[in-house]
CSV table of C-alpha atoms in Angstrom, one decimal:
chain,number,residue,atom,x,y,z
A,526,MET,CA,-10.2,0.9,-5.6
A,527,ASN,CA,-9.3,-2.2,-3.5
A,528,PHE,CA,-5.7,-1.2,-2.7
A,529,THR,CA,-5.6,-3.4,0.4
A,530,SER,CA,-6.7,-6.7,-1.0
A,531,PRO,CA,-5.5,-9.2,-1.6
A,532,ARG,CA,-2.2,-7.7,-0.8
A,533,ARG,CA,-2.4,-4.7,1.4
A,534,ARG,CA,-1.5,-1.3,0.1
A,535,PHE,CA,1.5,0.7,1.2
A,536,ALA,CA,2.2,4.4,1.4
A,537,SER,CA,5.5,6.2,1.4
A,538,ALA,CA,4.5,8.4,4.3
A,539,ALA,CA,6.7,10.4,6.5
A,540,VAL,CA,6.9,9.4,10.1
A,541,ALA,CA,10.6,10.3,10.0
A,542,GLY,CA,12.0,13.0,12.2
A,543,ILE,CA,9.6,12.4,15.1
A,544,ALA,CA,12.0,13.0,17.9
A,545,LEU,CA,9.5,12.8,20.9
A,546,THR,CA,10.1,10.0,23.3
A,547,GLY,CA,6.5,9.9,24.7
A,548,LEU,CA,4.7,9.5,21.3
A,549,LEU,CA,5.0,5.7,21.4
A,550,ALA,CA,3.6,3.5,24.1
A,551,ALA,CA,5.9,2.8,27.0
A,552,CYS,CA,6.6,-0.7,25.7
A,553,GLY,CA,9.8,-0.5,23.7
A,554,GLY,CA,12.2,-3.3,23.1
A,555,ASN,CA,15.3,-4.2,24.9
A,556,ASP,CA,18.4,-3.6,22.7
A,557,SER,CA,20.8,-5.0,25.2
A,558,GLN,CA,20.3,-8.7,24.3
A,559,ASP,CA,19.6,-10.4,21.0
A,560,SER,CA,17.6,-13.6,20.7
A,561,GLY,CA,15.7,-15.5,18.2
A,562,SER,CA,16.1,-16.0,14.4
A,563,GLY,CA,19.4,-16.2,12.5
A,564,SER,CA,21.7,-19.1,13.0
A,565,LYS,CA,25.2,-18.7,14.5
A,566,GLY,CA,28.1,-21.1,14.7
A,567,SER,CA,30.0,-22.9,11.9
A,568,GLY,CA,28.9,-22.6,8.3
A,569,PRO,CA,27.0,-19.8,6.7
A,570,VAL,CA,24.6,-17.6,8.7
A,571,THR,CA,21.0,-18.6,7.8
A,572,LEU,CA,18.4,-15.8,8.1
A,573,ASP,CA,14.6,-16.5,8.1
A,574,PHE,CA,12.7,-14.2,5.7
A,575,TRP,CA,8.9,-14.0,5.6
A,576,GLY,CA,7.1,-12.4,2.7
A,577,TRP,CA,4.2,-12.7,0.4
A,578,ALA,CA,5.1,-10.9,-2.9
A,579,ASN,CA,5.4,-12.7,-6.2
A,580,GLY,CA,9.0,-12.9,-7.3
A,581,GLN,CA,10.6,-13.1,-3.8
A,582,GLU,CA,11.5,-16.8,-4.2
A,583,ALA,CA,13.5,-16.0,-7.3
A,584,VAL,CA,15.2,-13.1,-5.6
A,585,VAL,CA,16.1,-15.3,-2.6
A,586,LYS,CA,17.5,-18.0,-4.9
A,587,ALA,CA,19.7,-15.4,-6.6
A,588,PHE,CA,20.9,-14.0,-3.3
A,589,ASN,CA,21.8,-17.4,-2.0
A,590,ALA,CA,23.7,-18.2,-5.2
A,591,SER,CA,25.8,-15.1,-4.9
A,592,HIS,CA,26.5,-15.2,-1.1
A,593,LYS,CA,28.5,-17.9,0.6
A,594,ASP,CA,28.5,-16.6,4.2
A,595,VAL,CA,24.8,-15.6,4.5
A,596,GLN,CA,21.8,-17.6,3.2
A,597,LEU,CA,18.1,-16.7,3.3
A,598,LYS,CA,15.4,-19.2,4.2
A,599,TYR,CA,12.2,-18.0,2.6
A,600,THR,CA,8.7,-18.6,3.9
A,601,LYS,CA,5.8,-17.4,1.8
A,602,VAL,CA,3.0,-15.9,3.9
A,603,THR,CA,-0.5,-15.8,2.5
A,604,ASP,CA,-1.0,-12.1,2.4
A,605,GLN,CA,-0.3,-8.8,4.2
A,606,LEU,CA,-2.9,-9.2,6.9
A,607,THR,CA,-1.9,-12.8,7.6
A,608,MET,CA,1.7,-11.4,8.1
A,609,GLN,CA,0.5,-9.2,11.0
A,610,LYS,CA,-1.2,-12.1,12.8
A,611,GLN,CA,1.8,-14.5,12.3
A,612,LEU,CA,4.3,-11.9,13.4
A,613,THR,CA,2.3,-11.1,16.5
A,614,ASN,CA,2.4,-14.7,17.5
A,615,ALA,CA,6.1,-15.0,16.6
A,616,VAL,CA,7.1,-11.9,18.6
A,617,LYS,CA,5.2,-13.3,21.7
A,618,ALA,CA,7.0,-16.6,21.3
A,619,GLY,CA,10.4,-15.0,20.8
A,620,ASN,CA,11.0,-16.6,17.4
A,621,ALA,CA,10.3,-13.9,14.9
A,622,PRO,CA,12.2,-14.2,11.6
A,623,CYS,CA,15.2,-12.0,11.0
A,624,LEU,CA,13.7,-10.4,7.9
A,625,LEU,CA,10.1,-9.8,6.9
A,626,GLN,CA,8.2,-7.9,4.2
A,627,ASN,CA,5.7,-5.3,5.5
A,628,THR,CA,4.1,-2.1,4.7
A,629,GLY,CA,4.7,1.5,5.9
A,630,GLU,CA,1.5,1.9,7.9
A,631,TYR,CA,2.6,-0.8,10.4
A,632,VAL,CA,6.1,0.4,11.2
A,633,THR,CA,5.2,2.7,14.0
A,634,SER,CA,3.0,0.1,15.7
A,635,TRP,CA,5.7,-2.6,15.5
A,636,VAL,CA,8.3,-0.2,16.8
A,637,SER,CA,6.1,0.7,19.8
A,638,GLN,CA,5.9,-3.0,20.6
A,639,GLY,CA,9.7,-3.4,20.6
A,640,ALA,CA,9.5,-5.9,17.7
A,641,LEU,CA,11.8,-4.1,15.2
A,642,ALA,CA,15.6,-3.5,15.3
A,643,ASP,CA,17.2,-0.1,14.7
A,644,ILE,CA,19.4,-0.8,11.7
A,645,THR,CA,20.5,2.8,11.2
A,646,PRO,CA,24.2,2.1,11.6
A,647,TYR,CA,24.1,-0.6,8.9
A,648,VAL,CA,22.1,1.2,6.2
A,649,GLU,CA,22.4,4.9,6.7
A,650,SER,CA,25.3,5.2,4.3
A,651,SER,CA,23.0,3.8,1.5
A,652,LYS,CA,20.3,6.5,2.0
A,653,ASP,CA,21.1,8.3,-1.2
A,654,LYS,CA,20.4,5.2,-3.3
A,655,PHE,CA,16.7,5.6,-2.5
A,656,ASN,CA,14.1,8.3,-3.2
A,657,ALA,CA,13.3,10.4,-0.2
A,658,GLY,CA,9.7,9.4,0.2
A,659,SER,CA,10.4,5.7,0.2
A,660,TRP,CA,13.3,6.0,2.6
A,661,ALA,CA,11.2,7.9,5.1
A,662,THR,CA,8.7,5.0,5.3
A,663,GLY,CA,11.1,2.9,7.3
A,664,GLN,CA,11.9,5.6,9.9
A,665,VAL,CA,10.5,6.4,13.3
A,666,GLN,CA,11.9,9.0,15.6
A,667,GLY,CA,14.8,9.5,13.2
A,668,LYS,CA,15.9,5.8,13.4
A,669,VAL,CA,15.7,3.4,10.4
A,670,TYR,CA,13.9,0.1,10.9
A,671,GLY,CA,13.5,-1.1,7.4
A,672,VAL,CA,14.8,-0.9,3.8
A,673,PRO,CA,12.3,0.3,1.2
A,674,THR,CA,11.5,-2.0,-1.6
A,675,ALA,CA,9.1,0.0,-3.8
A,676,SER,CA,7.7,3.3,-4.8
A,677,ALA,CA,4.1,3.7,-5.6
A,678,PRO,CA,3.1,5.6,-8.7
A,679,ALA,CA,-0.7,6.0,-8.7
A,680,PHE,CA,-2.9,6.4,-11.8
A,681,THR,CA,-6.1,5.3,-13.4
A,682,ILE,CA,-6.4,2.3,-15.7
A,683,TYR,CA,-9.5,2.2,-17.8
A,684,ARG,CA,-11.2,0.2,-20.5
A,685,THR,CA,-10.7,2.1,-23.8
A,686,ASP,CA,-13.3,0.1,-25.7
A,687,LEU,CA,-16.1,1.0,-23.2
A,688,PHE,CA,-15.1,4.6,-23.0
A,689,GLU,CA,-15.0,5.0,-26.8
A,690,LYS,CA,-18.3,3.1,-27.2
A,691,TYR,CA,-20.1,5.5,-24.9
A,692,GLY,CA,-18.4,8.7,-26.0
A,693,LEU,CA,-16.3,9.2,-22.9
A,694,LYS,CA,-12.9,10.6,-22.2
A,695,ALA,CA,-10.5,9.5,-19.4
A,696,PRO,CA,-11.7,11.4,-16.3
A,697,ALA,CA,-9.3,14.3,-15.5
A,698,THR,CA,-11.2,15.3,-12.3
A,699,TRP,CA,-13.3,13.5,-9.7
A,700,ASP,CA,-16.3,15.4,-11.1
A,701,ASP,CA,-15.5,13.9,-14.5
A,702,PHE,CA,-15.2,10.5,-12.9
A,703,ILE,CA,-18.7,10.7,-11.4
A,704,ALA,CA,-20.1,12.0,-14.6
A,705,ALA,CA,-18.6,9.1,-16.6
A,706,GLY,CA,-19.9,6.7,-13.9
A,707,LYS,CA,-23.4,8.0,-14.4
A,708,GLU,CA,-23.2,7.5,-18.2
A,709,LEU,CA,-21.7,4.0,-17.8
A,710,LYS,CA,-24.5,3.1,-15.4
A,711,LYS,CA,-27.0,3.5,-18.2
A,712,HIS,CA,-25.3,0.6,-19.9
A,713,ASN,CA,-25.0,-1.6,-16.8
A,714,VAL,CA,-21.3,-0.8,-16.4
A,715,LYS,CA,-19.8,0.4,-13.1
A,716,ILE,CA,-17.1,3.0,-13.0
A,717,THR,CA,-15.3,1.5,-10.0
A,718,ASN,CA,-15.4,-1.3,-7.4
A,719,TYR,CA,-15.7,-0.7,-3.6
A,720,ALA,CA,-15.1,-3.9,-1.7
A,721,GLY,CA,-16.8,-3.8,1.7
A,722,GLU,CA,-13.6,-4.9,3.5
A,723,ASP,CA,-11.4,-2.2,2.0
A,724,PRO,CA,-11.6,1.4,3.3
A,725,SER,CA,-8.3,2.3,1.6
A,726,THR,CA,-10.5,4.2,-1.0
A,727,LEU,CA,-11.3,6.7,1.7
A,728,GLU,CA,-7.8,6.8,3.0
A,729,VAL,CA,-6.1,7.6,-0.3
A,730,LEU,CA,-8.7,10.2,-1.4
A,731,ALA,CA,-8.3,11.9,2.0
A,732,MET,CA,-4.5,11.8,1.6
A,733,GLN,CA,-4.8,13.3,-1.8
A,734,ALA,CA,-7.1,16.1,-0.5
A,735,GLY,CA,-4.6,17.1,2.2
A,736,ALA,CA,-6.1,15.4,5.2
A,737,HIS,CA,-4.1,14.3,8.2
A,738,TRP,CA,-5.8,11.7,10.3
A,739,TYR,CA,-2.7,11.6,12.6
A,740,GLY,CA,-0.4,14.4,13.5
A,741,ILE,CA,1.8,15.6,16.3
A,742,ASP,CA,1.5,18.6,18.6
A,743,GLY,CA,4.3,18.9,21.2
A,744,ASP,CA,4.5,15.5,23.0
A,745,SER,CA,1.0,14.3,21.9
A,746,TRP,CA,-0.6,12.7,19.0
A,747,VAL,CA,-3.4,14.7,17.3
A,748,VAL,CA,-6.3,12.8,15.7
A,749,ASN,CA,-8.6,14.3,13.1
A,750,PHE,CA,-10.9,12.3,10.9
A,751,GLN,CA,-13.1,15.2,10.1
A,752,ASP,CA,-10.8,17.8,8.6
A,753,ALA,CA,-11.5,19.7,5.4
A,754,GLY,CA,-9.5,17.2,3.2
A,755,THR,CA,-11.3,14.2,4.6
A,756,LEU,CA,-14.7,15.7,4.1
A,757,LYS,CA,-13.8,16.6,0.5
A,758,ALA,CA,-12.9,13.0,-0.1
A,759,ALA,CA,-16.0,11.8,1.7
A,760,LYS,CA,-18.2,13.9,-0.6
A,761,VAL,CA,-16.8,12.2,-3.7
A,762,ILE,CA,-17.2,8.7,-2.3
A,763,GLN,CA,-20.7,9.4,-1.0
A,764,GLU,CA,-21.9,10.6,-4.4
A,765,ILE,CA,-20.5,7.4,-6.1
A,766,VAL,CA,-22.3,5.2,-3.5
A,767,ASP,CA,-25.5,7.1,-3.5
A,768,ASN,CA,-25.8,6.9,-7.3
A,769,ASP,CA,-24.8,3.2,-7.4
A,770,LEU,CA,-21.9,3.8,-9.6
A,771,ASN,CA,-19.7,1.2,-7.9
A,772,SER,CA,-19.5,-2.6,-8.0
A,773,LYS,CA,-19.5,-4.2,-4.6
A,774,LEU,CA,-17.2,-7.2,-5.2
A,775,SER,CA,-15.2,-8.5,-2.3
A,776,PHE,CA,-11.5,-9.4,-2.9
A,777,ALA,CA,-12.2,-12.5,-0.8
A,778,ASP,CA,-13.1,-13.9,-4.2
A,779,TYR,CA,-10.2,-12.5,-6.1
A,780,ALA,CA,-10.9,-14.4,-9.3
A,781,ALA,CA,-14.4,-13.0,-9.5
A,782,VAL,CA,-13.2,-9.5,-9.2
A,783,GLN,CA,-10.7,-10.0,-12.0
A,784,ARG,CA,-13.4,-11.7,-14.2
A,785,ASN,CA,-15.6,-8.7,-13.6
A,786,TYR,CA,-12.9,-6.3,-15.0
A,787,ASP,CA,-12.0,-8.7,-17.8
A,788,ASN,CA,-15.7,-9.0,-18.9
A,789,GLY,CA,-16.3,-5.2,-18.8
A,790,GLY,CA,-18.5,-5.1,-15.7
A,791,THR,CA,-16.3,-2.4,-14.1
A,792,ALA,CA,-14.5,0.0,-16.3
A,793,THR,CA,-11.8,1.6,-14.2
A,794,ARG,CA,-9.4,1.2,-11.3
A,795,GLN,CA,-7.2,3.6,-9.5
A,796,ILE,CA,-4.1,1.6,-9.0
A,797,SER,CA,-0.3,1.4,-8.9
A,798,THR,CA,1.9,-0.8,-11.1
A,799,TRP,CA,1.8,-3.8,-8.9
A,800,GLN,CA,-2.0,-4.5,-9.4
A,801,MET,CA,-1.3,-5.0,-13.1
A,802,SER,CA,0.3,-8.4,-12.3
A,803,GLY,CA,-3.0,-9.7,-11.0
A,804,MET,CA,-4.7,-8.5,-14.2
A,805,VAL,CA,-2.2,-10.1,-16.4
A,806,GLN,CA,-2.3,-13.4,-14.6
A,807,ASN,CA,-6.1,-13.6,-14.6
A,808,PHE,CA,-7.5,-11.9,-17.7
A,809,THR,CA,-8.3,-13.9,-20.9
A,810,LYS,CA,-10.5,-11.5,-22.9
A,811,SER,CA,-9.4,-7.8,-22.6
A,812,PHE,CA,-5.7,-7.7,-23.3
A,813,GLY,CA,-4.8,-4.6,-25.2
A,814,LYS,CA,-8.1,-2.8,-24.3
A,815,TRP,CA,-6.7,-1.0,-21.3
A,816,ALA,CA,-4.9,2.4,-21.0
A,817,LEU,CA,-3.5,4.6,-18.3
A,818,SER,CA,-4.5,8.2,-17.4
A,819,PRO,CA,-3.4,10.4,-14.5
A,820,TRP,CA,-5.0,10.0,-11.1
A,821,PRO,CA,-8.1,12.3,-11.1
A,822,THR,CA,-7.7,15.7,-9.4
A,823,PHE,CA,-10.1,17.6,-7.3
A,824,LYS,CA,-11.6,20.4,-9.4
A,825,GLY,CA,-9.3,23.4,-9.7
A,826,GLU,CA,-6.4,21.7,-8.0
A,827,ALA,CA,-3.0,20.7,-9.3
A,828,ALA,CA,-2.1,17.0,-9.8
A,829,LYS,CA,-1.5,15.2,-6.6
A,830,THR,CA,-1.4,11.5,-6.1
A,831,PRO,CA,-1.7,9.6,-2.8
A,832,ALA,CA,1.5,8.0,-1.5
A,833,GLY,CA,0.8,4.5,-2.7
A,834,THR,CA,-1.8,2.1,-3.7
A,835,ASN,CA,-0.4,-0.7,-2.1
A,836,GLN,CA,1.8,-2.6,-2.8
A,837,SER,CA,2.7,-6.1,-2.4
A,838,GLY,CA,5.0,-4.6,0.2
A,839,ASN,CA,7.3,-1.6,0.5
A,840,LEU,CA,9.7,-2.5,3.2
A,841,THR,CA,12.0,-5.3,4.3
A,842,LEU,CA,12.2,-5.0,8.1
A,843,VAL,CA,14.7,-6.4,10.5
A,844,THR,CA,13.3,-7.8,13.8
A,845,GLN,CA,14.7,-7.3,17.3
A,846,ASP,CA,14.8,-11.1,17.8
A,847,CYS,CA,17.4,-11.4,15.0
A,848,ASP,CA,20.8,-12.6,16.2
A,849,ASN,CA,22.5,-11.3,13.0
A,850,LYS,CA,21.1,-7.8,12.5
A,851,GLU,CA,24.0,-6.5,10.5
A,852,GLN,CA,23.9,-9.4,8.0
A,853,ALA,CA,20.1,-9.1,7.8
A,854,ALA,CA,20.3,-5.4,7.0
A,855,ALA,CA,22.9,-6.1,4.3
A,856,ALA,CA,20.6,-8.7,2.8
A,857,ALA,CA,17.7,-6.3,2.8
A,858,LEU,CA,19.8,-3.7,1.0
A,859,TRP,CA,20.9,-6.2,-1.6
A,860,MET,CA,17.3,-7.2,-2.4
A,861,SER,CA,16.4,-3.6,-2.9
A,862,THR,CA,19.4,-2.5,-4.9
A,863,ASP,CA,20.8,-5.4,-6.9
A,864,SER,CA,19.8,-4.8,-10.5
A,865,GLY,CA,18.7,-8.3,-11.2
A,866,ALA,CA,16.6,-8.5,-8.0
A,867,VAL,CA,15.0,-5.1,-8.8
A,868,LYS,CA,14.1,-6.1,-12.3
A,869,THR,CA,12.6,-9.4,-11.2
A,870,MET,CA,10.3,-7.7,-8.7
A,871,ALA,CA,9.5,-4.8,-11.1
A,872,SER,CA,8.1,-7.1,-13.8
A,873,PRO,CA,4.4,-8.1,-13.7
A,874,GLU,CA,5.4,-11.4,-15.3
A,875,THR,CA,8.2,-12.5,-13.0
A,876,GLY,CA,7.4,-10.5,-9.9
A,877,SER,CA,4.8,-8.1,-8.5
A,878,GLY,CA,5.1,-5.2,-10.9
A,879,VAL,CA,6.5,-3.0,-8.2
A,880,MET,CA,8.3,0.2,-8.9
A,881,PRO,CA,11.6,0.2,-7.2
A,882,ALA,CA,12.3,2.6,-4.3
A,883,LEU,CA,15.5,3.7,-5.9
A,884,ALA,CA,16.4,7.3,-6.7
A,885,ASP,CA,16.3,6.4,-10.4
A,886,SER,CA,13.1,4.3,-10.2
A,887,ASP,CA,11.6,6.0,-13.2
A,888,SER,CA,14.1,4.1,-15.4
A,889,TYR,CA,12.3,0.9,-14.4
A,890,VAL,CA,8.9,1.9,-15.8
A,891,SER,CA,9.2,-0.3,-18.8
A,892,GLU,CA,9.6,-3.3,-16.6
A,893,ALA,CA,6.8,-2.4,-14.2
A,894,ILE,CA,3.9,-2.0,-16.7
A,895,SER,CA,2.5,-4.7,-19.0
A,896,GLU,CA,2.6,-4.3,-22.8
A,897,LYS,CA,0.4,-7.4,-23.0
A,898,LEU,CA,-2.3,-5.7,-20.9
A,899,LEU,CA,-2.0,-2.2,-22.5
A,900,GLY,CA,-1.3,-3.1,-26.2
A,901,LYS,CA,-1.0,0.0,-28.3
A,902,ASN,CA,-1.4,2.1,-25.1
A,903,TYR,CA,1.8,0.8,-23.6
A,904,GLU,CA,4.2,3.6,-24.8
A,905,PRO,CA,1.9,6.5,-23.7
A,906,ALA,CA,1.4,4.7,-20.4
A,907,LYS,CA,5.1,5.2,-19.6
A,908,LYS,CA,4.8,8.9,-19.3
A,909,VAL,CA,1.7,8.7,-17.1
A,910,VAL,CA,3.6,6.5,-14.6
A,911,THR,CA,6.7,8.7,-14.7
A,912,ASP,CA,4.7,11.9,-14.2
A,913,SER,CA,2.9,10.4,-11.3
A,914,LEU,CA,6.1,9.7,-9.5
A,915,GLY,CA,6.6,13.5,-9.3
A,916,THR,CA,3.3,14.3,-7.7
A,917,ILE,CA,3.2,11.8,-4.8
A,918,THR,CA,2.2,13.3,-1.5
A,919,THR,CA,4.8,12.7,1.3
A,920,ASP,CA,3.2,14.3,4.3
A,921,TRP,CA,1.0,11.5,5.6
A,922,THR,CA,1.7,10.1,9.1
A,923,PHE,CA,0.7,6.7,10.4
A,924,GLY,CA,-0.3,6.6,14.0
A,925,PRO,CA,0.8,4.1,16.6
A,926,ASN,CA,-2.5,2.3,16.6
A,927,TRP,CA,-2.9,2.2,12.9
A,928,THR,CA,-3.5,-1.6,12.7
A,929,ALA,CA,-6.3,-1.6,15.2
A,930,MET,CA,-7.8,1.6,13.7
A,931,PHE,CA,-7.8,0.3,10.2
A,932,THR,CA,-9.4,-3.0,11.4
A,933,LYS,CA,-12.2,-1.0,13.0
A,934,MET,CA,-12.6,1.2,9.9
A,935,GLN,CA,-13.1,-1.9,7.8
A,936,ASP,CA,-16.3,-2.7,9.8
A,937,GLU,CA,-17.6,0.8,9.4
A,938,TRP,CA,-16.7,1.0,5.7
A,939,ALA,CA,-18.7,-2.1,5.0
A,940,LYS,CA,-21.8,-0.2,6.3
A,941,VAL,CA,-21.0,2.6,4.0
A,942,VAL,CA,-20.8,0.4,0.9
A,943,SER,CA,-24.1,-1.3,1.9
A,944,LYS,CA,-25.7,2.1,2.5
A,945,GLU,CA,-26.3,1.5,6.2
A,946,GLN,CA,-24.5,4.7,7.1
A,947,LYS,CA,-23.0,7.8,5.5
A,948,VAL,CA,-19.3,8.3,5.1
A,949,THR,CA,-19.5,11.2,7.6
A,950,ASP,CA,-21.1,8.8,10.1
A,951,LEU,CA,-18.0,6.5,9.7
A,952,LEU,CA,-15.7,9.5,10.2
A,953,ALA,CA,-17.4,10.6,13.4
A,954,HIS,CA,-17.3,7.1,14.8
A,955,MET,CA,-13.6,6.7,13.9
A,956,GLN,CA,-12.7,10.1,15.5
A,957,LYS,CA,-14.1,9.0,18.9
A,958,TRP,CA,-12.9,5.4,18.6
A,959,THR,CA,-9.3,6.3,17.7
A,960,VAL,CA,-8.9,8.9,20.5
A,961,ASP,CA,-10.3,6.5,23.0
A,962,ASP,CA,-8.1,3.6,21.9
A,963,LEU,CA,-5.0,5.7,22.1
A,964,LYS,CA,-5.9,6.8,25.6
A,965,GLN,CA,-6.5,3.2,26.7
A,966,ARG,CA,-3.0,2.4,25.4
A,967,GLY,CA,-1.5,5.1,27.6
A,968,ILE,CA,-0.5,7.3,24.6
A,969,SER,CA,-0.9,11.0,24.9
A,970,VAL,CA,-3.5,12.2,22.4
A,971,LYS,CA,-5.5,15.3,21.4
A,972,GLY,CA,-8.7,15.2,19.3
């Protein structure tokens, strides 16, 4: 599915409402003194803003044109993973930017390191402008650290010409998906692509199946990579891998992956709206041959889509180093609510094809999907996207060591894709590794 590359996936997961002081490592920030980014003195306040999403330069330009007292200075970062490395260095040096784009899974980790500012007083009054799932993404222990920028409808995009040629229908269930993959394999076509560096495939299927890798019990974190939901997801993935139904193209060569889809080497993707921008920008042959269908269900279960497929980013965060937190929070709100900014980011042509995090985000579906890519399937696709917004899971929790855990999982996932180990081997390894890592960080954990 390749949700994490080249721009890491986000999920609107609920870490909100965790009111337990011992759940984060004992290394919080000092709120008594501000330092770092954001100029003071005469003239307008200038706020450094780091991001990587297409369209942000245009949004910053529009913001600066409409604001005299506050200006944004934009720096484009290569991608989501590079952001984490650069932010780590900036936090250590005490010169982090005031504003930065990031994704929901990293919020708890950065809060535990004292890197983010509590902006609750500045943004809480705007809560009702956003959908509940997206708003929860920026919260830890009931405090708000970021303004959401996007929702993540999730669905399947597939090659209609290949499915029609080989007598196939859009897969309604994962069983259908595997069956279609076996038929396509006879004709040297893969049903999906599993990049060796991208275990988000396992994450989102586990999320859909009701898994909870991290949870809370009293004053401790609970870790469970081997619950029933995760094992259900593992079974689907293992069957796809065992039967060689997947391509194994790394997103390190992004152009090659896109050519493979464009040339018909791989017939489907489970994606969100933002991935369409990469398809539109790189395809040359298959415009009009793609259609959307709902995210496959587990047999006998109601529709349920994972909370995101990543995103070119779902939050604008304010850092603790920022001298002008109130102005930074206001700028973050403007970028997520101004109609012109929202439309710029929602379009696959001018932005990243992101669905807004607003309460009325379904009204932006037309802007967020590409008529050029879908052709005659454009109008039916609108309902698929809108319907998926109503089935997104919101009960997934990111743990305080998510960054380190996911990095470790990438190594283990590569071994799954290359058939060096089973998915269940990966899960057993991650169970022990994650518990041990949390203990080493001084965080109370059960598992």
